[in-house]
mmCIF file of C-alpha atoms and ligand atoms in Angstrom:
data_model
loop_
_atom_site.group_PDB
_atom_site.id
_atom_site.type_symbol
_atom_site.label_atom_id
_atom_site.label_comp_id
_atom_site.label_asym_id
_atom_site.label_seq_id
_atom_site.Cartn_x
_atom_site.Cartn_y
_atom_site.Cartn_z
ATOM 1 C CA UNK A 1097 -35.305 -13.421 -69.484
ATOM 2 C CA UNK A 1098 -33.572 -16.726 -70.041
ATOM 3 C CA UNK A 1099 -32.287 -17.727 -73.401
ATOM 4 C CA UNK A 1100 -31.030 -21.214 -74.882
ATOM 5 C CA UNK A 1101 -29.166 -20.277 -77.864
ATOM 6 C CA UNK A 1102 -27.467 -17.032 -76.849
ATOM 7 C CA UNK A 1103 -25.955 -15.938 -73.774
ATOM 8 C CA UNK A 1104 -25.604 -12.227 -72.372
ATOM 9 C CA UNK A 1105 -23.496 -10.783 -69.710
ATOM 10 C CA UNK A 1106 -23.451 -7.087 -68.290
ATOM 11 C CA UNK A 1107 -20.106 -6.182 -66.830
ATOM 12 C CA UNK A 1108 -20.037 -3.759 -64.130
ATOM 13 C CA UNK A 1109 -18.463 -1.016 -66.259
ATOM 14 C CA UNK A 1110 -21.784 -1.001 -68.393
ATOM 15 C CA UNK A 1111 -20.330 -3.231 -71.284
ATOM 16 C CA UNK A 1112 -22.556 -6.031 -72.454
ATOM 17 C CA UNK A 1113 -21.289 -9.244 -74.143
ATOM 18 C CA UNK A 1114 -23.655 -11.079 -76.332
ATOM 19 C CA UNK A 1115 -22.549 -14.471 -77.608
ATOM 20 C CA UNK A 1116 -24.377 -16.798 -80.138
ATOM 21 C CA UNK A 1117 -24.271 -20.160 -78.447
ATOM 22 C CA UNK A 1118 -24.464 -23.059 -80.690
ATOM 23 C CA UNK A 1119 -20.796 -24.103 -81.039
ATOM 24 C CA UNK A 1120 -21.487 -27.719 -82.456
ATOM 25 C CA UNK A 1121 -22.835 -26.220 -85.590
ATOM 26 C CA UNK A 1122 -20.337 -23.263 -85.532
ATOM 27 C CA UNK A 1123 -23.187 -21.005 -84.239
ATOM 28 C CA UNK A 1124 -25.185 -21.252 -87.290
ATOM 29 C CA UNK A 1125 -28.390 -19.162 -86.915
ATOM 30 C CA UNK A 1126 -31.548 -21.275 -86.668
ATOM 31 C CA UNK A 1127 -35.120 -20.043 -86.146
ATOM 32 C CA UNK A 1128 -35.003 -20.312 -82.549
ATOM 33 C CA UNK A 1129 -31.597 -18.467 -82.248
ATOM 34 C CA UNK A 1130 -32.959 -15.632 -84.375
ATOM 35 C CA UNK A 1131 -36.007 -15.399 -82.249
ATOM 36 C CA UNK A 1132 -33.733 -15.105 -79.172
ATOM 37 C CA UNK A 1133 -31.628 -12.394 -80.872
ATOM 38 C CA UNK A 1134 -34.854 -10.508 -81.835
ATOM 39 C CA UNK A 1135 -36.002 -10.576 -78.116
ATOM 40 C CA UNK A 1136 -32.876 -9.531 -77.073
ATOM 41 C CA UNK A 1137 -32.549 -6.480 -79.249
ATOM 42 C CA UNK A 1138 -36.360 -5.539 -78.786
ATOM 43 C CA UNK A 1139 -36.824 -6.132 -75.119
ATOM 44 C CA UNK A 1140 -33.593 -6.386 -73.397
ATOM 45 C CA UNK A 1141 -30.948 -4.173 -75.121
ATOM 46 C CA UNK A 1142 -33.091 -0.918 -74.978
ATOM 47 C CA UNK A 1143 -33.363 -0.985 -71.145
ATOM 48 C CA UNK A 1144 -29.743 -1.967 -70.505
ATOM 49 C CA UNK A 1145 -28.448 1.404 -71.026
ATOM 50 C CA UNK A 1146 -25.178 -0.047 -72.131
ATOM 51 C CA UNK A 1147 -21.981 1.940 -72.921
ATOM 52 C CA UNK A 1148 -21.118 -0.704 -75.576
ATOM 53 C CA UNK A 1149 -22.147 -4.080 -76.651
ATOM 54 C CA UNK A 1150 -19.726 -6.855 -77.861
ATOM 55 C CA UNK A 1151 -21.107 -9.552 -80.169
ATOM 56 C CA UNK A 1152 -19.330 -12.750 -80.372
ATOM 57 C CA UNK A 1153 -19.720 -16.437 -80.894
ATOM 58 C CA UNK A 1154 -19.416 -19.322 -78.401
ATOM 59 C CA UNK A 1155 -16.455 -21.639 -78.829
ATOM 60 C CA UNK A 1156 -13.049 -21.450 -80.517
ATOM 61 C CA UNK A 1157 -13.852 -21.681 -84.112
ATOM 62 C CA UNK A 1158 -16.669 -19.640 -85.232
ATOM 63 C CA UNK A 1159 -18.098 -16.164 -84.960
ATOM 64 C CA UNK A 1160 -21.342 -17.446 -86.834
ATOM 65 C CA UNK A 1161 -21.144 -19.922 -89.850
ATOM 66 C CA UNK A 1162 -24.251 -18.199 -91.377
ATOM 67 C CA UNK A 1163 -27.914 -19.221 -91.739
ATOM 68 C CA UNK A 1164 -28.600 -22.993 -90.375
ATOM 69 C CA UNK A 1165 -28.439 -24.779 -93.890
ATOM 70 C CA UNK A 1166 -30.114 -27.885 -92.445
ATOM 71 C CA UNK A 1167 -33.156 -25.920 -91.369
ATOM 72 C CA UNK A 1168 -33.187 -23.914 -94.404
ATOM 73 C CA UNK A 1169 -33.332 -26.862 -96.593
ATOM 74 C CA UNK A 1170 -36.466 -28.059 -94.990
ATOM 75 C CA UNK A 1171 -38.365 -24.745 -95.320
ATOM 76 C CA UNK A 1172 -41.274 -23.945 -97.576
ATOM 77 C CA UNK A 1173 -40.922 -20.872 -99.766
ATOM 78 C CA UNK A 1174 -43.360 -19.031 -97.378
ATOM 79 C CA UNK A 1175 -41.515 -20.078 -94.208
ATOM 80 C CA UNK A 1176 -38.125 -19.007 -95.845
ATOM 81 C CA UNK A 1177 -39.757 -15.685 -96.632
ATOM 82 C CA UNK A 1178 -40.950 -15.198 -92.968
ATOM 83 C CA UNK A 1179 -37.343 -16.330 -91.766
ATOM 84 C CA UNK A 1180 -35.616 -13.745 -94.038
ATOM 85 C CA UNK A 1181 -38.051 -11.136 -93.071
ATOM 86 C CA UNK A 1182 -37.583 -11.777 -89.287
ATOM 87 C CA UNK A 1183 -33.625 -11.624 -89.825
ATOM 88 C CA UNK A 1184 -33.903 -8.370 -91.631
ATOM 89 C CA UNK A 1185 -35.773 -6.998 -88.622
ATOM 90 C CA UNK A 1186 -33.339 -8.393 -86.172
ATOM 91 C CA UNK A 1187 -30.206 -6.959 -87.992
ATOM 92 C CA UNK A 1188 -31.859 -3.706 -88.290
ATOM 93 C CA UNK A 1189 -32.735 -3.554 -84.528
ATOM 94 C CA UNK A 1190 -29.002 -3.998 -83.776
ATOM 95 C CA UNK A 1191 -27.800 -1.468 -86.369
ATOM 96 C CA UNK A 1192 -30.508 1.078 -85.279
ATOM 97 C CA UNK A 1193 -29.850 0.703 -81.457
ATOM 98 C CA UNK A 1194 -28.034 3.745 -80.256
ATOM 99 C CA UNK A 1195 -25.518 1.769 -78.166
ATOM 100 C CA UNK A 1196 -22.301 1.252 -79.943
ATOM 101 C CA UNK A 1197 -21.632 -2.409 -80.944
ATOM 102 C CA UNK A 1198 -18.420 -4.241 -81.567
ATOM 103 C CA UNK A 1199 -18.293 -7.732 -83.500
ATOM 104 C CA UNK A 1200 -15.500 -9.780 -81.892
ATOM 105 C CA UNK A 1201 -14.881 -11.985 -84.852
ATOM 106 C CA UNK A 1202 -13.444 -15.039 -83.306
ATOM 107 C CA UNK A 1203 -13.323 -17.447 -86.459
ATOM 108 C CA UNK A 1204 -15.698 -18.323 -89.292
ATOM 109 C CA UNK A 1205 -18.098 -15.279 -90.135
ATOM 110 C CA UNK A 1206 -19.914 -16.439 -93.311
ATOM 111 C CA UNK A 1207 -23.062 -15.609 -94.892
ATOM 112 C CA UNK A 1208 -25.634 -14.434 -92.389
ATOM 113 C CA UNK A 1209 -22.715 -14.376 -89.824
ATOM 114 C CA UNK A 1210 -20.798 -11.846 -92.076
ATOM 115 C CA UNK A 1211 -23.967 -9.791 -92.409
ATOM 116 C CA UNK A 1212 -24.337 -9.968 -88.594
ATOM 117 C CA UNK A 1213 -20.797 -8.438 -88.150
ATOM 118 C CA UNK A 1214 -21.828 -5.906 -90.885
ATOM 119 C CA UNK A 1215 -24.734 -4.807 -88.828
ATOM 120 C CA UNK A 1216 -22.378 -4.019 -85.871
ATOM 121 C CA UNK A 1217 -20.527 -0.596 -85.670
ATOM 122 C CA UNK A 1218 -17.095 -1.909 -85.564
ATOM 123 C CA UNK A 1219 -15.254 -5.081 -86.362
ATOM 124 C CA UNK A 1220 -12.274 -6.881 -84.662
ATOM 125 C CA UNK A 1221 -11.053 -10.113 -86.113
ATOM 126 C CA UNK A 1222 -8.777 -12.717 -84.938
ATOM 127 C CA UNK A 1223 -6.084 -13.736 -87.188
ATOM 128 C CA UNK A 1224 -7.575 -17.097 -87.742
ATOM 129 C CA UNK A 1225 -10.931 -15.626 -88.937
ATOM 130 C CA UNK A 1226 -12.355 -16.545 -92.422
ATOM 131 C CA UNK A 1227 -14.996 -14.315 -93.769
ATOM 132 C CA UNK A 1228 -17.267 -14.360 -96.898
ATOM 133 C CA UNK A 1229 -20.646 -15.137 -98.632
ATOM 134 C CA UNK A 1230 -20.621 -18.664 -99.640
ATOM 135 C CA UNK A 1231 -24.453 -18.300 -100.488
ATOM 136 C CA UNK A 1232 -24.111 -18.790 -104.305
ATOM 137 C CA UNK A 1233 -22.538 -22.135 -103.582
ATOM 138 C CA UNK A 1234 -25.993 -23.153 -102.040
ATOM 139 C CA UNK A 1235 -27.992 -21.540 -104.956
ATOM 140 C CA UNK A 1236 -28.993 -18.551 -103.045
ATOM 141 C CA UNK A 1237 -27.389 -15.049 -102.546
ATOM 142 C CA UNK A 1238 -26.888 -12.938 -99.392
ATOM 143 C CA UNK A 1239 -30.185 -11.889 -98.422
ATOM 144 C CA UNK A 1240 -29.930 -10.564 -94.930
ATOM 145 C CA UNK A 1241 -28.479 -7.139 -95.766
ATOM 146 C CA UNK A 1242 -25.117 -8.456 -97.291
ATOM 147 C CA UNK A 1243 -25.694 -7.308 -100.873
ATOM 148 C CA UNK A 1244 -26.570 -3.838 -99.450
ATOM 149 C CA UNK A 1245 -24.568 -3.123 -96.207
ATOM 150 C CA UNK A 1246 -21.306 -4.665 -97.444
ATOM 151 C CA UNK A 1247 -21.666 -2.338 -100.699
ATOM 152 C CA UNK A 1248 -21.570 0.616 -98.541
ATOM 153 C CA UNK A 1249 -18.428 -0.719 -96.749
ATOM 154 C CA UNK A 1250 -16.594 -2.223 -99.720
ATOM 155 C CA UNK A 1251 -17.714 -0.633 -102.713
ATOM 156 C CA UNK A 1252 -19.354 -2.373 -105.670
ATOM 157 C CA UNK A 1253 -16.453 -4.085 -107.313
ATOM 158 C CA UNK A 1254 -15.184 -5.903 -104.298
ATOM 159 C CA UNK A 1255 -18.895 -6.784 -103.191
ATOM 160 C CA UNK A 1256 -19.418 -8.502 -106.413
ATOM 161 C CA UNK A 1257 -16.165 -10.332 -106.449
ATOM 162 C CA UNK A 1258 -17.097 -11.776 -102.808
ATOM 163 C CA UNK A 1259 -20.769 -12.601 -103.650
ATOM 164 C CA UNK A 1260 -20.394 -13.802 -107.220
ATOM 165 C CA UNK A 1261 -17.499 -16.333 -106.249
ATOM 166 C CA UNK A 1262 -18.538 -17.273 -102.872
ATOM 167 C CA UNK A 1263 -14.825 -17.456 -101.736
ATOM 168 C CA UNK A 1264 -13.768 -16.891 -98.281
ATOM 169 C CA UNK A 1265 -11.074 -14.441 -97.316
ATOM 170 C CA UNK A 1266 -8.574 -14.566 -94.448
ATOM 171 C CA UNK A 1267 -8.340 -11.875 -91.810
ATOM 172 C CA UNK A 1268 -5.292 -9.992 -93.601
ATOM 173 C CA UNK A 1269 -7.547 -9.585 -96.728
ATOM 174 C CA UNK A 1270 -10.462 -8.518 -94.796
ATOM 175 C CA UNK A 1271 -8.454 -5.850 -93.128
ATOM 176 C CA UNK A 1272 -6.873 -4.906 -96.354
ATOM 177 C CA UNK A 1273 -10.253 -4.225 -98.007
ATOM 178 C CA UNK A 1274 -11.712 -2.549 -95.024
ATOM 179 C CA UNK A 1275 -14.282 -5.231 -93.955
ATOM 180 C CA UNK A 1276 -12.589 -5.301 -90.475
ATOM 181 C CA UNK A 1277 -11.053 -2.408 -88.618
ATOM 182 C CA UNK A 1278 -8.393 -4.542 -86.783
ATOM 183 C CA UNK A 1279 -6.763 -8.123 -86.643
ATOM 184 C CA UNK A 1280 -5.522 -9.363 -83.282
ATOM 185 C CA UNK A 1281 -4.182 -12.788 -82.048
ATOM 186 C CA UNK A 1282 -6.823 -15.506 -81.918
ATOM 187 C CA UNK A 1283 -6.610 -15.664 -78.088
ATOM 188 C CA UNK A 1284 -6.877 -11.989 -77.657
ATOM 189 C CA UNK A 1285 -10.003 -11.119 -79.482
ATOM 190 C CA UNK A 1286 -12.315 -10.819 -76.287
ATOM 191 C CA UNK A 1287 -9.410 -8.744 -74.500
ATOM 192 C CA UNK A 1288 -9.004 -6.376 -77.366
ATOM 193 C CA UNK A 1289 -12.809 -6.001 -77.896
ATOM 194 C CA UNK A 1290 -13.170 -5.128 -74.210
ATOM 195 C CA UNK A 1291 -10.312 -2.668 -74.406
ATOM 196 C CA UNK A 1292 -12.128 -1.062 -77.232
ATOM 197 C CA UNK A 1293 -15.486 -0.914 -75.493
ATOM 198 C CA UNK A 1294 -13.719 0.242 -72.319
ATOM 199 C CA UNK A 1295 -12.309 3.191 -74.456
ATOM 200 C CA UNK A 1296 -15.851 4.006 -75.636
ATOM 201 C CA UNK A 1297 -17.255 3.624 -72.334
ATOM 202 C CA UNK A 1298 -15.084 6.284 -70.731
ATOM 203 C CA UNK A 1299 -16.505 8.873 -73.260
ATOM 204 C CA UNK A 1300 -19.738 10.883 -72.926
ATOM 205 C CA UNK A 1301 -22.345 8.390 -73.338
ATOM 206 C CA UNK A 1302 -24.970 10.808 -75.100
ATOM 207 C CA UNK A 1303 -22.422 11.909 -77.453
ATOM 208 C CA UNK A 1304 -21.281 8.537 -78.448
ATOM 209 C CA UNK A 1305 -25.138 7.609 -78.836
ATOM 210 C CA UNK A 1306 -26.045 10.739 -80.757
ATOM 211 C CA UNK A 1307 -22.983 10.581 -83.138
ATOM 212 C CA UNK A 1308 -23.872 6.813 -84.027
ATOM 213 C CA UNK A 1309 -27.317 8.176 -85.004
ATOM 214 C CA UNK A 1310 -25.875 11.178 -87.151
ATOM 215 C CA UNK A 1311 -23.272 8.727 -88.879
ATOM 216 C CA UNK A 1312 -25.807 5.833 -89.547
ATOM 217 C CA UNK A 1313 -28.907 7.988 -90.598
ATOM 218 C CA UNK A 1314 -26.604 10.736 -92.279
ATOM 219 C CA UNK A 1315 -25.020 8.210 -94.651
ATOM 220 C CA UNK A 1316 -28.378 7.385 -96.137
ATOM 221 C CA UNK A 1317 -29.137 11.080 -96.867
ATOM 222 C CA UNK A 1318 -28.049 13.720 -99.278
ATOM 223 C CA UNK A 1319 -25.161 15.760 -97.872
ATOM 224 C CA UNK A 1320 -27.308 18.902 -97.043
ATOM 225 C CA UNK A 1321 -29.929 16.844 -95.172
ATOM 226 C CA UNK A 1322 -27.059 14.881 -93.407
ATOM 227 C CA UNK A 1323 -25.335 18.239 -92.309
ATOM 228 C CA UNK A 1324 -28.787 19.642 -91.066
ATOM 229 C CA UNK A 1325 -29.128 16.294 -88.915
ATOM 230 C CA UNK A 1326 -25.458 16.656 -87.655
ATOM 231 C CA UNK A 1327 -26.066 20.209 -86.524
ATOM 232 C CA UNK A 1328 -29.506 19.341 -84.685
ATOM 233 C CA UNK A 1329 -27.836 16.510 -83.066
ATOM 234 C CA UNK A 1330 -24.736 18.071 -81.859
ATOM 235 C CA UNK A 1331 -26.744 21.195 -80.561
ATOM 236 C CA UNK A 1332 -28.948 18.603 -78.590
ATOM 237 C CA UNK A 1333 -25.556 17.306 -77.304
ATOM 238 C CA UNK A 1334 -24.551 20.802 -76.217
ATOM 239 C CA UNK A 1335 -27.669 21.110 -73.925
ATOM 240 C CA UNK A 1336 -26.428 18.248 -71.825
ATOM 241 C CA UNK A 1337 -25.033 17.500 -68.365
ATOM 242 C CA UNK A 1338 -22.350 15.498 -70.130
ATOM 243 C CA UNK A 1339 -21.150 18.518 -72.183
ATOM 244 C CA UNK A 1340 -21.007 20.636 -69.094
ATOM 245 C CA UNK A 1341 -19.168 17.772 -67.294
ATOM 246 C CA UNK A 1342 -16.876 17.202 -70.375
ATOM 247 C CA UNK A 1343 -15.768 20.869 -70.743
ATOM 248 C CA UNK A 1344 -15.586 21.535 -66.976
ATOM 249 C CA UNK A 1345 -13.545 18.381 -66.470
ATOM 250 C CA UNK A 1346 -10.944 19.496 -69.168
ATOM 251 C CA UNK A 1347 -10.633 22.942 -67.664
ATOM 252 C CA UNK A 1348 -10.073 21.547 -64.137
ATOM 253 C CA UNK A 1349 -7.562 19.081 -65.447
ATOM 254 C CA UNK A 1350 -9.320 15.966 -64.041
ATOM 255 C CA UNK A 1351 -10.991 12.936 -65.584
ATOM 256 C CA UNK A 1352 -14.696 13.490 -66.417
ATOM 257 C CA UNK A 1353 -17.670 11.761 -64.734
ATOM 258 C CA UNK A 1354 -20.266 11.321 -67.156
ATOM 259 C CA UNK A 1355 -23.935 10.285 -66.365
ATOM 260 C CA UNK A 1356 -25.435 9.987 -70.007
ATOM 261 C CA UNK A 1357 -27.708 12.984 -69.432
HETATM 262 N N1 DAK B 864 -25.549 -24.396 -90.902
HETATM 263 C C1 DAK B 864 -25.732 -25.618 -90.360
HETATM 264 N N2 DAK B 864 -24.752 -26.273 -89.913
HETATM 265 C C2 DAK B 864 -23.527 -25.854 -90.228
HETATM 266 C C3 DAK B 864 -23.158 -24.672 -90.732
HETATM 267 C C4 DAK B 864 -24.433 -23.968 -91.287
HETATM 268 N N3 DAK B 864 -24.516 -22.719 -91.836
HETATM 269 N N4 DAK B 864 -21.986 -24.481 -90.734
HETATM 270 C C5 DAK B 864 -21.351 -25.518 -90.118
HETATM 271 N N5 DAK B 864 -22.342 -26.442 -89.697
HETATM 272 C C6 DAK B 864 -22.196 -27.659 -89.078
HETATM 273 C C7 DAK B 864 -21.768 -28.700 -89.921
HETATM 274 O O1 DAK B 864 -22.506 -29.372 -90.733
HETATM 275 C C8 DAK B 864 -20.930 -29.690 -88.828
HETATM 276 O O2 DAK B 864 -21.977 -30.499 -88.359
HETATM 277 P P1 DAK B 864 -21.921 -31.991 -87.868
HETATM 278 O O3 DAK B 864 -21.495 -32.617 -89.084
HETATM 279 O O4 DAK B 864 -20.713 -31.996 -86.973
HETATM 280 O O5 DAK B 864 -23.164 -32.357 -87.299
HETATM 281 C C9 DAK B 864 -20.583 -28.659 -87.693
HETATM 282 O O6 DAK B 864 -21.166 -27.372 -88.012
HETATM 283 C C10 DAK B 864 -18.937 -28.352 -88.023
HETATM 284 O O7 DAK B 864 -18.816 -27.975 -89.171
HETATM 285 P P2 DAK B 864 -17.611 -28.693 -90.364
HETATM 286 O O8 DAK B 864 -17.512 -30.180 -89.966
HETATM 287 O O9 DAK B 864 -18.254 -28.332 -91.723
HETATM 288 O O10 DAK B 864 -16.352 -27.767 -89.990
HETATM 289 P P3 DAK B 864 -15.266 -27.663 -90.963
HETATM 290 O O11 DAK B 864 -13.977 -26.890 -90.084
HETATM 291 O O12 DAK B 864 -14.789 -28.805 -91.699
HETATM 292 O O13 DAK B 864 -15.687 -26.405 -91.882
HETATM 293 C C11 DAK B 864 -16.859 -24.611 -92.563
HETATM 294 C C12 DAK B 864 -16.021 -25.055 -91.497
HETATM 295 C C13 DAK B 864 -17.304 -23.155 -92.035
HETATM 296 C C14 DAK B 864 -15.860 -24.190 -93.762
HETATM 297 C C15 DAK B 864 -18.056 -25.354 -93.005
HETATM 298 O O14 DAK B 864 -18.753 -25.786 -91.879
HETATM 299 C C16 DAK B 864 -19.107 -24.645 -94.076
HETATM 300 O O15 DAK B 864 -18.796 -24.435 -95.080
HETATM 301 N N6 DAK B 864 -20.065 -24.175 -93.415
HETATM 302 C C17 DAK B 864 -21.172 -23.809 -94.218
HETATM 303 C C18 DAK B 864 -20.853 -22.173 -94.350
HETATM 304 C C19 DAK B 864 -21.973 -21.450 -95.151
HETATM 305 O O16 DAK B 864 -22.062 -21.818 -96.284
HETATM 306 N N7 DAK B 864 -22.649 -20.468 -94.684
HETATM 307 C C20 DAK B 864 -23.589 -19.673 -95.438
HETATM 308 C C21 DAK B 864 -24.947 -20.135 -94.926
HETATM 309 S S1 DAK B 864 -26.118 -19.542 -96.081
HETATM 310 C C22 DAK B 864 -31.433 -15.010 -98.137
HETATM 311 C C23 DAK B 864 -31.623 -14.654 -96.845
HETATM 312 C C24 DAK B 864 -30.630 -15.363 -96.102
HETATM 313 C C25 DAK B 864 -29.463 -15.859 -96.529
HETATM 314 C C26 DAK B 864 -29.313 -16.018 -97.716
HETATM 315 C C27 DAK B 864 -30.227 -15.479 -98.679
HETATM 316 N N8 DAK B 864 -32.363 -14.437 -99.344
HETATM 317 C C28 DAK B 864 -33.323 -13.295 -98.802
HETATM 318 C C29 DAK B 864 -32.292 -14.780 -100.704
HETATM 319 C C30 DAK B 864 -28.426 -16.407 -95.566
HETATM 320 C C31 DAK B 864 -27.648 -17.531 -95.986
HETATM 321 C C32 DAK B 864 -26.607 -18.048 -95.194
HETATM 322 O O17 DAK B 864 -26.121 -17.543 -94.279
#
């Protein structure tokens, strides 16, 4: 499948790199880019059997500077609703896919771009990154999950401060408040993301995928239901070739060779 506004590479070690590719407009998400992302998450990613997916932005300046303002400005209310509905579906596909995802934030991650990073499992940011929700400056508010996913990460007060003011924060502040997990030198973002992905890729793939489901789905349930889900999924994991190999390799003092089965 060929794409114009995104690029995708699968490396030999089972790590995929997905890049939003409109650097002239700081990788702003227009309809065509969103549609390509939707096709990727729906039709490509599930068949790739990746051990980890890195999501990043093309160029040296931005991860994604948000929704495409020029295109939004010319939309009717009906078109805007379709655009928003579709973006919700795309971000949900990414969040729900069992493959672990890492946002390699290489510059501006604003509005819909920050929301895209939040739909990933783990966020690594370049020291030059700027993040935030400038939507209120445009007379709208974050509507691709930003008022919801971010609240679960930052809590109500910090979310409201960011959303109500529309001010950007730098990477240090993003790390301090828990919006990103790690800051790295600007030129090292991809190297660090690959190292993190590589460390995940060495582990039992089934265990990693099922733990993502347990964490994500469990966080939306009350504790007793979440614990039941955890018990069920970890029992499923126990009944796998990966579990046999993992425990056997420990006892034989060698590196495991997992198959994901
Ligand atoms: N859309 C379109 N073009 C953009 C863009 C964007 N979001 N961001 C940057 N660009 C374009 C600029 O227009 C410029 O194009 P040319 O003038 O060269 O043709 C080029 O990228 C380079 O940008 P600048 O010249 O502005 O670069 P600077 O370094 O001076 O500034 C900046 C970088 C990131 C601070 C600045 O570009 C900026 O403020 N960009 C806009 C960021 C922004 O406001 N993002 C949020 C977009 S709104 C909802 C559903 C969805 C959403 C909201 C609600 N509901 C359900 C209610 C989603 C909303 C958003 O994401």
